[in-house]
GROMACS .gro file of C-alpha atoms in nm:
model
  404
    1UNK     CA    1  13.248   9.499   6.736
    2UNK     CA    2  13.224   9.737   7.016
    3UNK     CA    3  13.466   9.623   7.300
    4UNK     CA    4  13.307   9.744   7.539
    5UNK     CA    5  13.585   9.805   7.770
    6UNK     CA    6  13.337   9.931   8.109
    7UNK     CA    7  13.314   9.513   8.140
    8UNK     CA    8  13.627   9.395   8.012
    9UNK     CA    9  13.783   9.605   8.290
   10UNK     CA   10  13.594   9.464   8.576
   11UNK     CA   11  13.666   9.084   8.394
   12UNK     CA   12  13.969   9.072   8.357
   13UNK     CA   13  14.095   9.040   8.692
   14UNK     CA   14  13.929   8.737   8.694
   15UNK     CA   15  14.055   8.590   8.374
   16UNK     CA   16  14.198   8.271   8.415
   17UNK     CA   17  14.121   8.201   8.796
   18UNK     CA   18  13.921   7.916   8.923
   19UNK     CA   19  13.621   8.162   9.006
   20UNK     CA   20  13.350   8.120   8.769
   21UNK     CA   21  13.238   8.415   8.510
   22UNK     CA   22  12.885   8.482   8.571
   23UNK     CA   23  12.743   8.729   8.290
   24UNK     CA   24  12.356   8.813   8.366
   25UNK     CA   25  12.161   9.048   8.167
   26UNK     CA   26  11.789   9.076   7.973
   27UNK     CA   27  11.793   8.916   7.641
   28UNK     CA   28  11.995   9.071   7.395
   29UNK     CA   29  12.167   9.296   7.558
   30UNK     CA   30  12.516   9.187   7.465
   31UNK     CA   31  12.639   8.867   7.682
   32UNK     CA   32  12.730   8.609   7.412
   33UNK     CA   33  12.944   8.912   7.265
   34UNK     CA   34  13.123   8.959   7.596
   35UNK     CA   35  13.237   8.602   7.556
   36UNK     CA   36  13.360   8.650   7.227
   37UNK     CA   37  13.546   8.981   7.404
   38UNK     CA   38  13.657   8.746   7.640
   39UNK     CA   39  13.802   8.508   7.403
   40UNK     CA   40  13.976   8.760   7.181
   41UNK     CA   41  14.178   8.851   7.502
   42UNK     CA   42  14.265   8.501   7.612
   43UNK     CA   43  14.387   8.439   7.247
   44UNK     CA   44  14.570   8.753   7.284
   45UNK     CA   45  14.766   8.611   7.568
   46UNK     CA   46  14.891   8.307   7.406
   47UNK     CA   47  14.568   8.044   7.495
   48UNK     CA   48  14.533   7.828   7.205
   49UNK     CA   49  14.212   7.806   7.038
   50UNK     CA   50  14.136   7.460   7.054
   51UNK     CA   51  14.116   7.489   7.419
   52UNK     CA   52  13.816   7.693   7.414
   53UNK     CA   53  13.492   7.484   7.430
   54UNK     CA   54  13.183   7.720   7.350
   55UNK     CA   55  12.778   7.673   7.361
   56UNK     CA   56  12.511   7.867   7.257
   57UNK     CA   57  12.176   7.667   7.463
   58UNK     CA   58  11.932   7.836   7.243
   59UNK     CA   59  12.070   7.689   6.995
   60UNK     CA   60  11.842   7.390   6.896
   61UNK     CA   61  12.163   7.173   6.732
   62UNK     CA   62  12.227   7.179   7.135
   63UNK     CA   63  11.934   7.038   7.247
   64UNK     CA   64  12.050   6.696   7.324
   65UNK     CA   65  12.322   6.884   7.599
   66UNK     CA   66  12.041   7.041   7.767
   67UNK     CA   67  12.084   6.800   8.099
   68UNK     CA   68  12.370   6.802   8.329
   69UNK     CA   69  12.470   6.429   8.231
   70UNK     CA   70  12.485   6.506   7.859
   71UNK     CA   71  12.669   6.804   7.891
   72UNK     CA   72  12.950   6.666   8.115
   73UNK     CA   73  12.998   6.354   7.914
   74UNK     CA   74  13.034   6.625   7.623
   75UNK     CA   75  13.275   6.801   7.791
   76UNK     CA   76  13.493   6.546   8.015
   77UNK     CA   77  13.539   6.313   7.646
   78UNK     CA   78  13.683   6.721   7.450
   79UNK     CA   79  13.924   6.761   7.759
   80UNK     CA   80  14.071   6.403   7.783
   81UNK     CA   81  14.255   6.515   7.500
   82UNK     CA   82  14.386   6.793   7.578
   83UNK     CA   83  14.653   6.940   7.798
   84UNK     CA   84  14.720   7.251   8.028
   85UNK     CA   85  14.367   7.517   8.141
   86UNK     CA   86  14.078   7.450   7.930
   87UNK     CA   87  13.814   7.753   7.892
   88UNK     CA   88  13.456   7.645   7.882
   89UNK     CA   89  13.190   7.965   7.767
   90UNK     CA   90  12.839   7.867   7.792
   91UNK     CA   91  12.541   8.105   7.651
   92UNK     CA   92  12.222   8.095   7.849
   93UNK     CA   93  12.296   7.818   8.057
   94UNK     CA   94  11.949   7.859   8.246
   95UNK     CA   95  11.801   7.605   7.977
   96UNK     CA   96  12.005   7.300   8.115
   97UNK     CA   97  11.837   7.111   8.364
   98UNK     CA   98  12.016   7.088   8.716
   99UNK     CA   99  12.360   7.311   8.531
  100UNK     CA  100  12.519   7.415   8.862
  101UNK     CA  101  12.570   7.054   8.976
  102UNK     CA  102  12.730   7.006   8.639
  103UNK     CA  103  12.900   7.378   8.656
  104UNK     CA  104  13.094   7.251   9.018
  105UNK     CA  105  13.172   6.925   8.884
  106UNK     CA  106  13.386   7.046   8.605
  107UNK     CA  107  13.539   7.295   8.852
  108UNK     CA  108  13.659   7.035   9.071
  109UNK     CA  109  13.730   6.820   8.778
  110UNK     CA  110  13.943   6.990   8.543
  111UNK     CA  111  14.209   7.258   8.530
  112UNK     CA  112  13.926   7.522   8.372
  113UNK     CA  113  13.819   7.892   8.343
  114UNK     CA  114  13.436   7.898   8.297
  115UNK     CA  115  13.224   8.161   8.149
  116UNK     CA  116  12.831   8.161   8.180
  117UNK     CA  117  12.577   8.356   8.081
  118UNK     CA  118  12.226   8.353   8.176
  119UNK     CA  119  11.855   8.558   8.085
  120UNK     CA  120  11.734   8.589   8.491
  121UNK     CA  121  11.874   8.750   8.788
  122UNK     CA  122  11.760   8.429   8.988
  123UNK     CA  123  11.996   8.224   8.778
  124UNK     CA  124  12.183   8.192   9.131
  125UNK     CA  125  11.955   8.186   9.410
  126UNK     CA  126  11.777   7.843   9.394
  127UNK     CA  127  11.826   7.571   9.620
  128UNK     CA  128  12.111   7.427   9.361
  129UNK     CA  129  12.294   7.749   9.348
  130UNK     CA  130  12.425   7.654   9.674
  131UNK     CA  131  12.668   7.436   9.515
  132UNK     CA  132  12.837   7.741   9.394
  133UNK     CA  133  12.824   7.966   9.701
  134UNK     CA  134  13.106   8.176   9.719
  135UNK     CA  135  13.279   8.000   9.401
  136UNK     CA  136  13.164   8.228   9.156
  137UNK     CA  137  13.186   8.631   9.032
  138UNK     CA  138  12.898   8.804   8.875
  139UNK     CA  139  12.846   9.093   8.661
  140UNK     CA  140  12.541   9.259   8.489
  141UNK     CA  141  12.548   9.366   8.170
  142UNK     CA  142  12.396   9.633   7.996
  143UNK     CA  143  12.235   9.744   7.691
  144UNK     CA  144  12.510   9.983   7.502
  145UNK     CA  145  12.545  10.340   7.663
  146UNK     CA  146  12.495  10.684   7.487
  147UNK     CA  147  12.935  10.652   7.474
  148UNK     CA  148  12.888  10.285   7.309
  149UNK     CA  149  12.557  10.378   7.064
  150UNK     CA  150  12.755  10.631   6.957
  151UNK     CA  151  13.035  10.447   6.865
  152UNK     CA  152  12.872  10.219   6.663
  153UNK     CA  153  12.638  10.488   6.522
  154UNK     CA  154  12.968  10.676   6.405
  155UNK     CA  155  13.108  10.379   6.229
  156UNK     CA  156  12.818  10.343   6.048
  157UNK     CA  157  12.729  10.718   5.984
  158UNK     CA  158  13.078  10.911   5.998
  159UNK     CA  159  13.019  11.292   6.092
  160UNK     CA  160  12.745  11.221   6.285
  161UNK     CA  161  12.657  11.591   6.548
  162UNK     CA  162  12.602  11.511   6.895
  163UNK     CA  163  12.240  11.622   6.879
  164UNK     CA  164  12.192  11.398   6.614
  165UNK     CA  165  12.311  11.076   6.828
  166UNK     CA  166  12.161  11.179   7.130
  167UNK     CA  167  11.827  11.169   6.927
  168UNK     CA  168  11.864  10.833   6.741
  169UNK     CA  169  11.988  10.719   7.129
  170UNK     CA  170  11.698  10.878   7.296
  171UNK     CA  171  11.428  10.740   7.015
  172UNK     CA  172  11.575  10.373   6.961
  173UNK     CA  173  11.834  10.306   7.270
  174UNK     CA  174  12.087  10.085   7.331
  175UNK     CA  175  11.993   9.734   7.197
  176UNK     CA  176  12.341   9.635   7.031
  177UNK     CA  177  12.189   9.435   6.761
  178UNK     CA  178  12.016   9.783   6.582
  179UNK     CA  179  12.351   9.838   6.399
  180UNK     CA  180  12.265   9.542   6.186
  181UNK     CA  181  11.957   9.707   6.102
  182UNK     CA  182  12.153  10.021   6.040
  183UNK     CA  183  11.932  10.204   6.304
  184UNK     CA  184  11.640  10.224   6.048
  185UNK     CA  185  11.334  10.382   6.234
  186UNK     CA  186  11.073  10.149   6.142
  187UNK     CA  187  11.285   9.758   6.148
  188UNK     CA  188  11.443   9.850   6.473
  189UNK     CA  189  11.126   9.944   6.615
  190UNK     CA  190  10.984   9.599   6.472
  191UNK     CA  191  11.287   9.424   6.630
  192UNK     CA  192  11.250   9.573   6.937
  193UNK     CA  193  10.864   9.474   6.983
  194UNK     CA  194  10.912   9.203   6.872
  195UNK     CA  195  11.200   9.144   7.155
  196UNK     CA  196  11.002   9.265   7.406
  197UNK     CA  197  10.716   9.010   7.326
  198UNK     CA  198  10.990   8.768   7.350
  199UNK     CA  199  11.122   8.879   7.691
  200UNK     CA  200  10.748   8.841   7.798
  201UNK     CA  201  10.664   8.512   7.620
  202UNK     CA  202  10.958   8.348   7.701
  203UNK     CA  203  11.167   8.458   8.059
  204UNK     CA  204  10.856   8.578   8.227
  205UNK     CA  205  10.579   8.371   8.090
  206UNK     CA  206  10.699   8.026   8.013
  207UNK     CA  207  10.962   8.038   8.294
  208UNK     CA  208  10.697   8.126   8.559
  209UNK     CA  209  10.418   7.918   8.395
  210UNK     CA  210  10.212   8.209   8.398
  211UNK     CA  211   9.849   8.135   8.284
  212UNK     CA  212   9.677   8.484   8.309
  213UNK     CA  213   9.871   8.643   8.008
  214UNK     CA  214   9.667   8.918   8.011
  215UNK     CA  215   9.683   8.984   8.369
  216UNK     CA  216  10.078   8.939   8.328
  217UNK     CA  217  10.059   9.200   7.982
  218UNK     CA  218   9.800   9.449   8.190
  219UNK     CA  219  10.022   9.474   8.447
  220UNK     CA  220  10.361   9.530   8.235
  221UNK     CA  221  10.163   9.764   8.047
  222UNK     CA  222  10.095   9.977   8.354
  223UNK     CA  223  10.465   9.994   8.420
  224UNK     CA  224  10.618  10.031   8.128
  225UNK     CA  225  10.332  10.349   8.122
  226UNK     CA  226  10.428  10.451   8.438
  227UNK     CA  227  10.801  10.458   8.451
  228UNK     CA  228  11.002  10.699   8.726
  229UNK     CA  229  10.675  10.721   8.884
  230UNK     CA  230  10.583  10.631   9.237
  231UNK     CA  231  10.332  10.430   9.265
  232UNK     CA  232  10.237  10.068   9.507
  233UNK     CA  233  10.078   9.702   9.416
  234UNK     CA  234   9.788   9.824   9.605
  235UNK     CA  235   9.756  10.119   9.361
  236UNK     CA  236   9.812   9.935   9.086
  237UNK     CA  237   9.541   9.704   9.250
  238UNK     CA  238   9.274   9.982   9.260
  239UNK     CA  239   9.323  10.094   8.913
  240UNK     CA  240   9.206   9.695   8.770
  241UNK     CA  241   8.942   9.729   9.023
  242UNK     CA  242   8.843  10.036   8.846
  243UNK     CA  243   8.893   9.780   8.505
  244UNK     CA  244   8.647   9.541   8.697
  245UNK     CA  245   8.893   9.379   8.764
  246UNK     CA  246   9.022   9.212   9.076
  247UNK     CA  247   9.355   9.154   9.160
  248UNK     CA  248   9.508   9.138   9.497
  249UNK     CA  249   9.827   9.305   9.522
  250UNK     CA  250  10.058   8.993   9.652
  251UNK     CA  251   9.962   8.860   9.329
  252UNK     CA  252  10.106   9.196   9.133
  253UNK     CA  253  10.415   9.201   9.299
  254UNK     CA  254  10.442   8.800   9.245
  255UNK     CA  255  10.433   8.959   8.841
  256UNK     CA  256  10.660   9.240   8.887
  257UNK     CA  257  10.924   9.065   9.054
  258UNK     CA  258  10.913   8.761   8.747
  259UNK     CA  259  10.970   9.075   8.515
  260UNK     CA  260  11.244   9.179   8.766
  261UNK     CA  261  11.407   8.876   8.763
  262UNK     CA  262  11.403   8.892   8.369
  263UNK     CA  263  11.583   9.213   8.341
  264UNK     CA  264  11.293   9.407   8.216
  265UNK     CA  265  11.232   9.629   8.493
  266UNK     CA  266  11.412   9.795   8.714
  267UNK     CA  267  11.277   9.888   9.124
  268UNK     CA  268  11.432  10.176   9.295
  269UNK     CA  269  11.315  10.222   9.656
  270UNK     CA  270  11.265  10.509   9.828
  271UNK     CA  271  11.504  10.671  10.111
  272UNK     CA  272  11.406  10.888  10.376
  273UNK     CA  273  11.704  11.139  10.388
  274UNK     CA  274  11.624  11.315  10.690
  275UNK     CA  275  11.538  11.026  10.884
  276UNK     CA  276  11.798  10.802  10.702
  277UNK     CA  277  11.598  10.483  10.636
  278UNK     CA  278  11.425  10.279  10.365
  279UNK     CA  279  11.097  10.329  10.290
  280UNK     CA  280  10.855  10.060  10.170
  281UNK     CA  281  10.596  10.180   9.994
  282UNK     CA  282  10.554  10.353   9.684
  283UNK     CA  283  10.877  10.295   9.456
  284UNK     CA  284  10.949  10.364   9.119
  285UNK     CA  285  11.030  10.104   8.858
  286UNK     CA  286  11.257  10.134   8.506
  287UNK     CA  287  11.252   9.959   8.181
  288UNK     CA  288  11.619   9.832   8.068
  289UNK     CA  289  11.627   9.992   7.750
  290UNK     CA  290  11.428  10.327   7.638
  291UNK     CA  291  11.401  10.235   7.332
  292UNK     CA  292  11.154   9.921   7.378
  293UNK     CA  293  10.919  10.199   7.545
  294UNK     CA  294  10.951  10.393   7.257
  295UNK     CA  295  10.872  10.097   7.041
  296UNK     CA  296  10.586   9.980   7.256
  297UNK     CA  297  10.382  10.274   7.382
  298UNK     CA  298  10.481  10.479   7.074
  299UNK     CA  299  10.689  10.858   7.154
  300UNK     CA  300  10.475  11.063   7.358
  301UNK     CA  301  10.608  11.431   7.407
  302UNK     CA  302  10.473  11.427   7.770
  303UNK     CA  303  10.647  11.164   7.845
  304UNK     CA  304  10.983  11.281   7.758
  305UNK     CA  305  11.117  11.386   8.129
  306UNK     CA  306  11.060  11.056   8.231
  307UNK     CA  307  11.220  10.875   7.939
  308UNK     CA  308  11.520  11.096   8.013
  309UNK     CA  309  11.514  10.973   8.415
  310UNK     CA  310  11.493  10.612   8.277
  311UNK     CA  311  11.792  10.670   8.007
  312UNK     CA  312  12.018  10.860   8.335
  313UNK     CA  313  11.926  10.557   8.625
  314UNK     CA  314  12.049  10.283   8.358
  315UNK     CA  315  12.418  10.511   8.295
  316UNK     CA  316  12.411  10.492   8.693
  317UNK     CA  317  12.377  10.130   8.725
  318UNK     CA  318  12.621  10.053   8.434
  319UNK     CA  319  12.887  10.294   8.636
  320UNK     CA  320  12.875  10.073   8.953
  321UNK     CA  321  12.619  10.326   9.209
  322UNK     CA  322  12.333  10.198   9.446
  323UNK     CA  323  12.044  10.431   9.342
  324UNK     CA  324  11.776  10.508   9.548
  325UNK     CA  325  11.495  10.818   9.543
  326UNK     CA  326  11.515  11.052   9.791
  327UNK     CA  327  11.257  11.181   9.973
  328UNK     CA  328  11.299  11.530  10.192
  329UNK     CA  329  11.022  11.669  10.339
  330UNK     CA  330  10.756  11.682  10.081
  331UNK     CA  331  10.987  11.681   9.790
  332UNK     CA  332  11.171  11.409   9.610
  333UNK     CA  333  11.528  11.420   9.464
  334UNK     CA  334  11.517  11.137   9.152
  335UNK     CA  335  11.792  10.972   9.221
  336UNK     CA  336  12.069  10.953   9.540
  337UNK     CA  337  12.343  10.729   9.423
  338UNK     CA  338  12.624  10.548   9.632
  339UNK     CA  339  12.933  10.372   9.552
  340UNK     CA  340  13.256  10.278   9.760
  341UNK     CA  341  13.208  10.536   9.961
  342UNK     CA  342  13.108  10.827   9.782
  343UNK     CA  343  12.780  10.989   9.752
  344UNK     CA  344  12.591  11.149   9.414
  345UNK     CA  345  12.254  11.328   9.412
  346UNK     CA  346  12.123  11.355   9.043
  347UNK     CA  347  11.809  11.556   8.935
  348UNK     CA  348  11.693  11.485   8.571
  349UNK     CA  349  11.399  11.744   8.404
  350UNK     CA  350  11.344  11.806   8.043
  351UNK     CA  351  11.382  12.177   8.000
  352UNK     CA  352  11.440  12.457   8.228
  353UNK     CA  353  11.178  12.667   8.036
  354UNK     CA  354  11.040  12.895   8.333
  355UNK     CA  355  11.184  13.050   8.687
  356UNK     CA  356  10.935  12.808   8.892
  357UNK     CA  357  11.090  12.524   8.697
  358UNK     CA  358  11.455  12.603   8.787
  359UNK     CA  359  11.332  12.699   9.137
  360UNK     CA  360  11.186  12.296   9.181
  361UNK     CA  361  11.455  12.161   9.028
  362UNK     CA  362  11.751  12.356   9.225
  363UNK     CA  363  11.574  12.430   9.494
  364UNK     CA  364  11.542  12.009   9.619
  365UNK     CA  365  11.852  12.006   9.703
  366UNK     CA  366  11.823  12.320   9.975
  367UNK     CA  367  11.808  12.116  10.231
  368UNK     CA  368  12.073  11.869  10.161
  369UNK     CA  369  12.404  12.019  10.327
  370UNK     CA  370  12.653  11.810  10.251
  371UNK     CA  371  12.895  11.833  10.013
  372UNK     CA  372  12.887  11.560   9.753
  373UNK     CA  373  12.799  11.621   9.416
  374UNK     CA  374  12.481  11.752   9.321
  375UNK     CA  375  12.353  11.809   8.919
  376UNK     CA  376  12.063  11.890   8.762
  377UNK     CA  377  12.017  11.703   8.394
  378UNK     CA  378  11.838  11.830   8.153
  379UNK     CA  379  11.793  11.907   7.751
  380UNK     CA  380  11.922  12.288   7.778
  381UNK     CA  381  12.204  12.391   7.561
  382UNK     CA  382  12.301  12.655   7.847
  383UNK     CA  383  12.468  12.612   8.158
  384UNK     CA  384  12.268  12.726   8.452
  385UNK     CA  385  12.464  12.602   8.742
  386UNK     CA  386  12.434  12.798   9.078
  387UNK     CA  387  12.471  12.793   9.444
  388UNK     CA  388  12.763  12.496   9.328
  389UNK     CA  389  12.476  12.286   9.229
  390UNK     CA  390  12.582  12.133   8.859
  391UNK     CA  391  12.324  12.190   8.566
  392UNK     CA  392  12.479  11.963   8.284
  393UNK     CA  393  12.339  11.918   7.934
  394UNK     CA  394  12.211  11.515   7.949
  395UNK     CA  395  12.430  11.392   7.591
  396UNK     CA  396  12.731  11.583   7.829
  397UNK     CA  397  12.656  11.409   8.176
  398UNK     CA  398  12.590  11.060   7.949
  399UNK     CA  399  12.943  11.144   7.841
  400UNK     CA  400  13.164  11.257   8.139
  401UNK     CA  401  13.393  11.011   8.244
  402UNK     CA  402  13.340  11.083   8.617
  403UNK     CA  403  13.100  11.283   8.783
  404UNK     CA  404  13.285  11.320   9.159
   0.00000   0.00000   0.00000
């Protein structure tokens, strides 16, 4: 078990104070192990085990908990027998009807350390969530990194080169539950379809009550397509009117921001660098793993620049920066990246394979005169760096520990 240490280090802080635990992420990605992460630690600091109370809400033996009521008379009839901090971990705690009412209760209740985890971002901005305003901590959780694939990809396949991990990474991504399948090409693509349908059927379909399925598949079909690329509802609009099809665009970003709120996609506005404001058309979306594009769409050479954009944004969210595209003049720098503070301008291309490539990719940044970090990522095995603009090989950027 990878312990995943980029988490446990922004958790454990937290560990054992009255603020709730709030661990959000799309399907699979790795929550109900945090918890178990979580556990081992506790247990590691003396807390007994039967003061852990644990439940899995996908789990159909759970079914009858699935209300507020049920669960707290489950819960308040464990603890009467027990003494000192109880810890209560529940997984996907989106399927119990009215939870946060029964969430505050047992914080006002008991002496208690509670750990959720949930399948949508808007797990905490309904109209109940205000019971918990300002009472709870959240953090997002990721599909593994290139630094945690490869972990697990080494204990399975010792010797392992870098190229060779970087391609396996690139091809199947981070989903943590591949290992299982040994990172076989053809069951983890069949896994990871077959998660992605589930994503779709289940936290953006069912949740939404979404009757046009195909308008709902059309649509994530366009994005998934059309990753790192700018594009607007309204364009997306014209292109099923094209499909003789009408759709008006409130009713496309109504879709995309269901998928958003699954985890599946990713927005990244735009920022006007010159004039130093947000723009609001035309932003770019990301899928939360690579390798359910891969799995999906199928690999497509042409695509691979923008694969490699998608694989660099999601290291950038899991390390804590605000990313936004940056717009200068007529040219765009991928990604401008923020965090306590600092400032990080990242440029991601496949190859450098000609002088009018290296002159694009270097020469964005021309007009940008301050003096924060600036790299260009890309597949080359040679270090091009110049005018103390940073070329770094991608597997090497995935892998430094800090790019300031």
């Amino acid at each position: 078990m990878i312990k995943r240490e980029l988490y446990m280090s922004r958790i454990r802080p937290f560990m054992g104070k009255d603020l709730i635990k709030v661990l959000t992420g799309i399907r699979r990605c790795g929550k109900s192990v945090m918890l178990e992460l979580i556990k081992d630690e506790l247990q590691g600091q003396g807390v007994p085990s039967d003061h852990f109370f644990s439940l899995n809400f996908e789990d159909m033996n759970n079914m009858h908990l699935c209300s507020a009521e049920a669960l707290h008379r489950e819960i308040a009839d464990w603890a009467a027998g027990l003494d000192g901090k109880v810890y209560l971990f529940f997984d996907e705690i989106q399927e119990v009807e009215q939870w946060e009412k029964c969430i505050n209760s047992f914080r006002v209740e008991f002496d208690c350390d509670i750990y959720i985890t949930g399948s949508n971002a808007a797990l905490l901005s309904g109209e109940l969530a205000t019971y918990l305003a300002g009472r709870y901590v959240e953090f997002t959780i990721y599909p593994f990194s290139f630094v945690e694939f490869s972990q697990l990809y080494e204990s399975i396949f010792p010797g392992s080169s870098d190229q060779e991990l970087f391609t396996k990474f690139l091809m199947l991504g981070g989903m943590p539950y591949l290992g299982n399948l040994r990172y076989s090409d053809e069951p983890s693509r069949l896994y990871l379809r077959d998660l992605y349908n589930s994503i779709v059927l289940k936290d953006i379909m069912k949740r939404n009550r979404i009757r046009d399925v195909d308008l709902l598949e059309r649509i994530i079909g366009y994005i998934v397509s059309n990753i790192g690329t700018t594009f607007s509802a309204t364009a997306i609009s014209k292109y099923f009117k094209n499909e003789n099809r009408t759709v008006s665009p409130e009713t496309i970003l109504n879709y995309i921001k269901y998928c958003e709120e699954a985890f599946l996609f990713y927005r990244v506005p735009r920022q006007d660098l010159q004039g130093k404001k947000l723009l609001t058309v035309n932003e770019k979306y990301y899928l939360a793993d690579q390798g359910m594009r891969q799995a999906v769409l199928g690999s497509n050479p042409k695509d691979i620049s923008l694969v490699l954009e998608n694989i660099v944004y999601l290291e950038l969210l899991r390390r804590g920066y605000t990313v936004t595209v940056g717009k200068t003049g007529t040219r765009e720098i991928d990604f401008v990246c923020e965090r306590d503070g600092e400032k990080l301008y990242v440029q991601v291309s496949y190859l450098l394979a000609s002088p009018e490539t290296i002159e694009r990719e270097f020469g964005v940044y021309a007009s940008i005169r301050d003096n924060y970090p600036k790299y260009v990522v890309t597949l080359d095995e040679f270090d091009m760096s110049r005018e103390g603009i940073k070329h770094r090989n991608i597997r090497d950027f995935l892998l430094m520990p800090d790019w300031q």
